[in-house]
Amino acid sequence: MATVKYAGTTIGPEQWRNSSLRTIKLTQTVVQKSDKSNDVGRALDPLPHIRDIVASLSNDELRRYTRDVRVVVSKLRESLLETNEEIKSMTRGKEALEKALEHVRKDIKLNKESQRVRTTRPPKERDHDGADDLLGAELAHLLNSKKTLENQLRLTQQQLQSLESARRRLFAVLQERSRVLDLLCHANSSILNSAHEHATRHRVPSGLDGRISAIDSNRLGASAADALGPYTPETDQALQEAAEARARSAYLRKTLRDTIDQIERLQAAAHKAVNDGLTQKVAESMTLRQHLGVTHGENRHSIHRAQRWFDATERARGYTLGPTMSADLMTRERLERPLVRVFQRHTGTQLPEAQEIVHSGDGLLQSMTATSRNIGLMRITQRKVMDDVRSKSAASSIDSSIIRMRRGKANHRWCLGAAFA
């Protein structure tokens, strides 16, 4: 603004003029300050549409936050799905473990029943043998297997509880994080096509076999956790707890498979060894029974021969002793027959005929006594052989029934309660 100047001599008083000049200068100063303030306002003052701009910026911030939360929620859902699948796999492993434990318990019942049936053998066949050793070894192995499977089942139940706890925590965090996503699409395709596509371009394998994660786990970690951000420490802890639980579960499932396979192999081997041992015992019993049958036949043949000899000796003794009544003696059989009486007219002409007859009779009697004693001994041995044959037959029949029972129940398709009723 130009300064006001007056030329020549003025008529008005100087004070009056100076007052007006001061007013003009003050006005000029105020105008300059106003213009300067306007210039500053043009550079710094908000625009008239500040409400729209602020609302737009707030909306952008909200969209960024909700999209980040959507990424976190997607990761939580993925972890929840993986945990659910791991729980399913662990449940199937638990069912397989319970089935194997049931088979072991049935085999223990079958083993005890086999031992009980073997106690019904005849007393002569109850001596401890190799089949008893095999049954005892099988029982010890089955008891150890039962204890191992029960411990594994206890660990499996604890792991399922741990997975269930991790799943509940994931679900709670997921529900809490999803509260701000009511107005946003939850599809994973929206995440891949969002502004964070550069971070999710490379697909990362997840813990599930054959399943691919669309979320880059490197973006979600303890360093990115913020109590007031999309990825909170609670979310990080829930994801880590679920991942650790799934890792422990996968290792436990592998251990379960190896344990079940090993126990089933040893169980089948022990079952086969017992059956083979019982089969061998039956074969040995049948072999001995056949030998005993041959011995019994030979013994009976010998008894018949001895009896015929006894009868022949008895007839010979009867012939030697002669008739019972003297009236039945013929003249030629008498000791005082005429020829002998004539011969004994001389002195010292005694004949030993009577002594020889008596001595021969005594010898035949001794022979008959010995033969009778031998026949008695052979009859005693015959009874023992027959008892042994019956014992061997009963024992082989019992062992054969045990083998049939074990083979019939080897498929474990029977109930423990009414299997041996």
Short mmCIF file of N, CA and C in Angstrom, two decimals, residues 170-265:
data_model
loop_
_atom_site.label_atom_id
_atom_site.label_comp_id
_atom_site.label_asym_id
_atom_site.label_seq_id
_atom_site.Cartn_x
_atom_site.Cartn_y
_atom_site.Cartn_z
N LEU A 170 -7.96 -71.21 20.34
CA LEU A 170 -7.99 -70.66 18.98
C LEU A 170 -9.38 -70.15 18.62
N PHE A 171 -10.40 -70.90 18.98
CA PHE A 171 -11.76 -70.49 18.65
C PHE A 171 -12.13 -69.21 19.39
N ALA A 172 -11.72 -69.09 20.66
CA ALA A 172 -12.02 -67.87 21.42
C ALA A 172 -11.32 -66.67 20.80
N VAL A 173 -10.03 -66.83 20.45
CA VAL A 173 -9.29 -65.73 19.82
C VAL A 173 -9.90 -65.40 18.46
N LEU A 174 -10.29 -66.44 17.72
CA LEU A 174 -10.91 -66.22 16.41
C LEU A 174 -12.21 -65.44 16.54
N GLN A 175 -13.02 -65.79 17.51
CA GLN A 175 -14.27 -65.05 17.72
C GLN A 175 -13.98 -63.60 18.09
N GLU A 176 -12.97 -63.40 18.93
CA GLU A 176 -12.65 -62.03 19.35
C GLU A 176 -12.10 -61.21 18.19
N ARG A 177 -11.25 -61.80 17.35
CA ARG A 177 -10.67 -61.08 16.22
C ARG A 177 -11.70 -60.85 15.11
N SER A 178 -12.70 -61.72 15.02
CA SER A 178 -13.69 -61.61 13.94
C SER A 178 -14.77 -60.58 14.23
N ARG A 179 -14.73 -59.97 15.38
CA ARG A 179 -15.78 -59.00 15.73
C ARG A 179 -15.74 -57.76 14.85
N VAL A 180 -14.60 -57.46 14.22
CA VAL A 180 -14.50 -56.25 13.40
C VAL A 180 -14.62 -56.57 11.91
N LEU A 181 -15.02 -57.80 11.57
CA LEU A 181 -15.07 -58.20 10.16
C LEU A 181 -16.49 -58.40 9.66
N ASP A 182 -17.46 -57.79 10.34
CA ASP A 182 -18.84 -57.98 9.91
C ASP A 182 -19.10 -57.38 8.54
N LEU A 183 -18.38 -56.31 8.19
CA LEU A 183 -18.62 -55.62 6.92
C LEU A 183 -17.57 -55.96 5.87
N LEU A 184 -16.81 -57.03 6.09
CA LEU A 184 -15.73 -57.37 5.17
C LEU A 184 -15.89 -58.81 4.71
N CYS A 185 -15.52 -59.06 3.46
CA CYS A 185 -15.59 -60.42 2.93
C CYS A 185 -14.54 -61.29 3.61
N HIS A 186 -14.94 -62.50 3.99
CA HIS A 186 -14.04 -63.38 4.72
C HIS A 186 -13.35 -64.40 3.83
N ALA A 187 -13.60 -64.39 2.54
CA ALA A 187 -13.04 -65.40 1.65
C ALA A 187 -11.54 -65.21 1.52
N ASN A 188 -10.81 -66.34 1.40
CA ASN A 188 -9.36 -66.26 1.23
C ASN A 188 -8.98 -65.62 -0.10
N SER A 189 -9.86 -65.74 -1.10
CA SER A 189 -9.56 -65.09 -2.38
C SER A 189 -9.50 -63.59 -2.23
N SER A 190 -10.29 -63.05 -1.30
CA SER A 190 -10.24 -61.61 -1.05
C SER A 190 -8.92 -61.22 -0.43
N ILE A 191 -8.36 -62.12 0.37
CA ILE A 191 -7.06 -61.82 0.98
C ILE A 191 -5.98 -61.83 -0.08
N LEU A 192 -6.05 -62.81 -0.98
CA LEU A 192 -5.03 -62.90 -2.02
C LEU A 192 -5.11 -61.74 -2.99
N ASN A 193 -6.31 -61.18 -3.19
CA ASN A 193 -6.49 -60.08 -4.13
C ASN A 193 -6.45 -58.72 -3.47
N SER A 194 -6.13 -58.69 -2.19
CA SER A 194 -6.12 -57.43 -1.45
C SER A 194 -4.78 -56.74 -1.61
N ALA A 195 -4.64 -55.68 -0.85
CA ALA A 195 -3.39 -54.91 -0.93
C ALA A 195 -2.21 -55.66 -0.38
N HIS A 196 -2.46 -56.77 0.32
CA HIS A 196 -1.36 -57.56 0.88
C HIS A 196 -1.03 -58.74 -0.01
N GLU A 197 -1.36 -58.66 -1.28
CA GLU A 197 -1.12 -59.79 -2.17
C GLU A 197 0.37 -60.07 -2.31
N HIS A 198 1.20 -59.03 -2.19
CA HIS A 198 2.63 -59.25 -2.32
C HIS A 198 3.18 -60.10 -1.18
N ALA A 199 2.50 -60.05 -0.04
CA ALA A 199 2.97 -60.83 1.10
C ALA A 199 2.47 -62.26 1.07
N THR A 200 1.43 -62.51 0.28
CA THR A 200 0.83 -63.85 0.22
C THR A 200 0.99 -64.48 -1.15
N ARG A 201 1.90 -63.94 -1.94
CA ARG A 201 2.06 -64.45 -3.30
C ARG A 201 2.65 -65.85 -3.28
N HIS A 202 3.60 -66.10 -2.39
CA HIS A 202 4.24 -67.42 -2.29
C HIS A 202 3.49 -68.25 -1.25
N ARG A 203 2.92 -69.33 -1.70
CA ARG A 203 2.12 -70.18 -0.81
C ARG A 203 3.05 -71.03 0.04
N VAL A 204 2.73 -71.10 1.32
CA VAL A 204 3.59 -71.78 2.29
C VAL A 204 2.91 -73.07 2.72
N PRO A 205 3.60 -74.23 2.69
CA PRO A 205 2.98 -75.48 3.14
C PRO A 205 2.61 -75.40 4.61
N SER A 206 1.44 -75.89 4.94
CA SER A 206 1.00 -75.91 6.32
C SER A 206 1.33 -77.25 6.94
N GLY A 207 0.86 -77.44 8.18
CA GLY A 207 1.15 -78.69 8.87
C GLY A 207 0.39 -79.87 8.34
N LEU A 208 -0.69 -79.63 7.59
CA LEU A 208 -1.47 -80.75 7.06
C LEU A 208 -0.84 -81.28 5.79
N ASP A 209 -0.81 -82.58 5.65
CA ASP A 209 -0.25 -83.18 4.44
C ASP A 209 -1.16 -82.87 3.27
N GLY A 210 -0.58 -82.41 2.19
CA GLY A 210 -1.34 -82.14 0.99
C GLY A 210 -2.11 -80.84 1.03
N ARG A 211 -2.00 -80.05 2.09
CA ARG A 211 -2.74 -78.80 2.19
C ARG A 211 -1.75 -77.64 2.15
N ILE A 212 -2.10 -76.60 1.41
CA ILE A 212 -1.21 -75.46 1.22
C ILE A 212 -1.80 -74.25 1.92
N SER A 213 -0.97 -73.55 2.67
CA SER A 213 -1.41 -72.35 3.38
C SER A 213 -1.28 -71.14 2.46
N ALA A 214 -2.30 -70.32 2.46
CA ALA A 214 -2.29 -69.10 1.65
C ALA A 214 -1.74 -67.92 2.43
N ILE A 215 -1.35 -68.12 3.67
CA ILE A 215 -0.89 -67.03 4.52
C ILE A 215 0.59 -67.22 4.79
N ASP A 216 1.34 -66.17 4.61
CA ASP A 216 2.77 -66.21 4.88
C ASP A 216 2.97 -66.11 6.38
N SER A 217 3.49 -67.18 6.96
CA SER A 217 3.67 -67.20 8.41
C SER A 217 4.76 -66.25 8.87
N ASN A 218 5.64 -65.82 7.96
CA ASN A 218 6.72 -64.92 8.37
C ASN A 218 6.19 -63.55 8.78
N ARG A 219 5.00 -63.19 8.26
CA ARG A 219 4.43 -61.90 8.62
C ARG A 219 3.80 -61.94 10.00
N LEU A 220 3.57 -63.13 10.52
CA LEU A 220 2.93 -63.26 11.82
C LEU A 220 3.93 -63.89 12.77
N GLY A 221 4.44 -63.15 13.67
CA GLY A 221 5.41 -63.67 14.61
C GLY A 221 5.41 -62.85 15.87
N ALA A 222 6.26 -63.25 16.82
CA ALA A 222 6.30 -62.53 18.10
C ALA A 222 6.73 -61.09 17.91
N SER A 223 7.59 -60.83 16.90
CA SER A 223 8.05 -59.46 16.69
C SER A 223 6.93 -58.56 16.18
N ALA A 224 5.92 -59.15 15.49
CA ALA A 224 4.82 -58.35 14.95
C ALA A 224 3.66 -58.25 15.92
N ALA A 225 3.74 -58.91 17.07
CA ALA A 225 2.63 -58.89 18.02
C ALA A 225 2.52 -57.52 18.66
N ASP A 226 1.29 -57.02 18.72
CA ASP A 226 1.01 -55.71 19.31
C ASP A 226 -0.33 -55.82 20.02
N ALA A 227 -0.34 -55.41 21.27
CA ALA A 227 -1.56 -55.53 22.05
C ALA A 227 -2.70 -54.72 21.46
N LEU A 228 -2.39 -53.62 20.74
CA LEU A 228 -3.42 -52.77 20.14
C LEU A 228 -3.49 -52.93 18.63
N GLY A 229 -2.76 -53.89 18.08
CA GLY A 229 -2.75 -54.09 16.64
C GLY A 229 -3.58 -55.29 16.23
N PRO A 230 -3.58 -55.61 14.94
CA PRO A 230 -4.35 -56.77 14.47
C PRO A 230 -3.83 -58.09 15.03
N TYR A 231 -2.51 -58.19 15.17
CA TYR A 231 -1.89 -59.44 15.63
C TYR A 231 -1.46 -59.25 17.08
N THR A 232 -2.32 -59.69 18.00
CA THR A 232 -2.09 -59.48 19.42
C THR A 232 -1.21 -60.58 20.00
N PRO A 233 -0.61 -60.34 21.16
CA PRO A 233 0.17 -61.41 21.82
C PRO A 233 -0.67 -62.65 22.12
N GLU A 234 -1.95 -62.47 22.45
CA GLU A 234 -2.82 -63.62 22.69
C GLU A 234 -2.97 -64.47 21.44
N THR A 235 -3.09 -63.80 20.29
CA THR A 235 -3.17 -64.53 19.02
C THR A 235 -1.88 -65.30 18.76
N ASP A 236 -0.75 -64.64 18.99
CA ASP A 236 0.54 -65.30 18.78
C ASP A 236 0.70 -66.51 19.69
N GLN A 237 0.32 -66.36 20.96
CA GLN A 237 0.43 -67.48 21.90
C GLN A 237 -0.51 -68.62 21.52
N ALA A 238 -1.73 -68.27 21.08
CA ALA A 238 -2.68 -69.31 20.68
C ALA A 238 -2.17 -70.09 19.47
N LEU A 239 -1.61 -69.37 18.48
CA LEU A 239 -1.07 -70.05 17.29
C LEU A 239 0.13 -70.92 17.65
N GLN A 240 1.01 -70.40 18.49
CA GLN A 240 2.18 -71.19 18.89
C GLN A 240 1.77 -72.42 19.70
N GLU A 241 0.82 -72.25 20.61
CA GLU A 241 0.36 -73.40 21.40
C GLU A 241 -0.26 -74.46 20.50
N ALA A 242 -1.08 -74.03 19.53
CA ALA A 242 -1.70 -75.00 18.62
C ALA A 242 -0.64 -75.69 17.76
N ALA A 243 0.35 -74.93 17.27
CA ALA A 243 1.39 -75.53 16.44
C ALA A 243 2.21 -76.55 17.25
N GLU A 244 2.56 -76.20 18.48
CA GLU A 244 3.31 -77.14 19.32
C GLU A 244 2.48 -78.39 19.63
N ALA A 245 1.19 -78.19 19.90
CA ALA A 245 0.33 -79.34 20.19
C ALA A 245 0.22 -80.25 18.97
N ARG A 246 0.10 -79.65 17.77
CA ARG A 246 0.03 -80.47 16.56
C ARG A 246 1.33 -81.22 16.31
N ALA A 247 2.46 -80.56 16.57
CA ALA A 247 3.75 -81.23 16.38
C ALA A 247 3.89 -82.41 17.33
N ARG A 248 3.53 -82.20 18.60
CA ARG A 248 3.59 -83.31 19.56
C ARG A 248 2.63 -84.43 19.17
N SER A 249 1.47 -84.04 18.68
CA SER A 249 0.49 -85.05 18.27
C SER A 249 0.99 -85.87 17.08
N ALA A 250 1.61 -85.19 16.09
CA ALA A 250 2.13 -85.92 14.93
C ALA A 250 3.22 -86.91 15.36
N TYR A 251 4.10 -86.48 16.25
CA TYR A 251 5.15 -87.39 16.74
C TYR A 251 4.54 -88.55 17.52
N LEU A 252 3.52 -88.25 18.32
CA LEU A 252 2.88 -89.31 19.10
C LEU A 252 2.15 -90.29 18.19
N ARG A 253 1.53 -89.79 17.12
CA ARG A 253 0.85 -90.69 16.18
C ARG A 253 1.85 -91.63 15.50
N LYS A 254 3.00 -91.10 15.14
CA LYS A 254 4.04 -91.96 14.54
C LYS A 254 4.49 -93.02 15.55
N THR A 255 4.67 -92.60 16.80
CA THR A 255 5.04 -93.56 17.84
C THR A 255 3.96 -94.62 18.03
N LEU A 256 2.70 -94.19 17.97
CA LEU A 256 1.59 -95.14 18.13
C LEU A 256 1.60 -96.16 17.00
N ARG A 257 1.78 -95.70 15.77
CA ARG A 257 1.80 -96.64 14.64
C ARG A 257 2.93 -97.65 14.80
N ASP A 258 4.11 -97.16 15.15
CA ASP A 258 5.25 -98.08 15.32
C ASP A 258 5.00 -99.07 16.45
N THR A 259 4.45 -98.56 17.57
CA THR A 259 4.19 -99.44 18.71
C THR A 259 3.15 -100.50 18.38
N ILE A 260 2.06 -100.09 17.73
CA ILE A 260 1.00 -101.04 17.38
C ILE A 260 1.52 -102.09 16.41
N ASP A 261 2.28 -101.65 15.40
CA ASP A 261 2.83 -102.61 14.42
C ASP A 261 3.76 -103.61 15.11
N GLN A 262 4.62 -103.12 15.98
CA GLN A 262 5.56 -104.01 16.66
C GLN A 262 4.82 -105.00 17.56
N ILE A 263 3.84 -104.50 18.31
CA ILE A 263 3.10 -105.38 19.23
C ILE A 263 2.32 -106.42 18.44
N GLU A 264 1.72 -106.02 17.32
CA GLU A 264 0.96 -106.98 16.52
C GLU A 264 1.87 -108.06 15.94
N ARG A 265 3.07 -107.65 15.49
CA ARG A 265 4.01 -108.67 14.97
C ARG A 265 4.42 -109.64 16.07
#
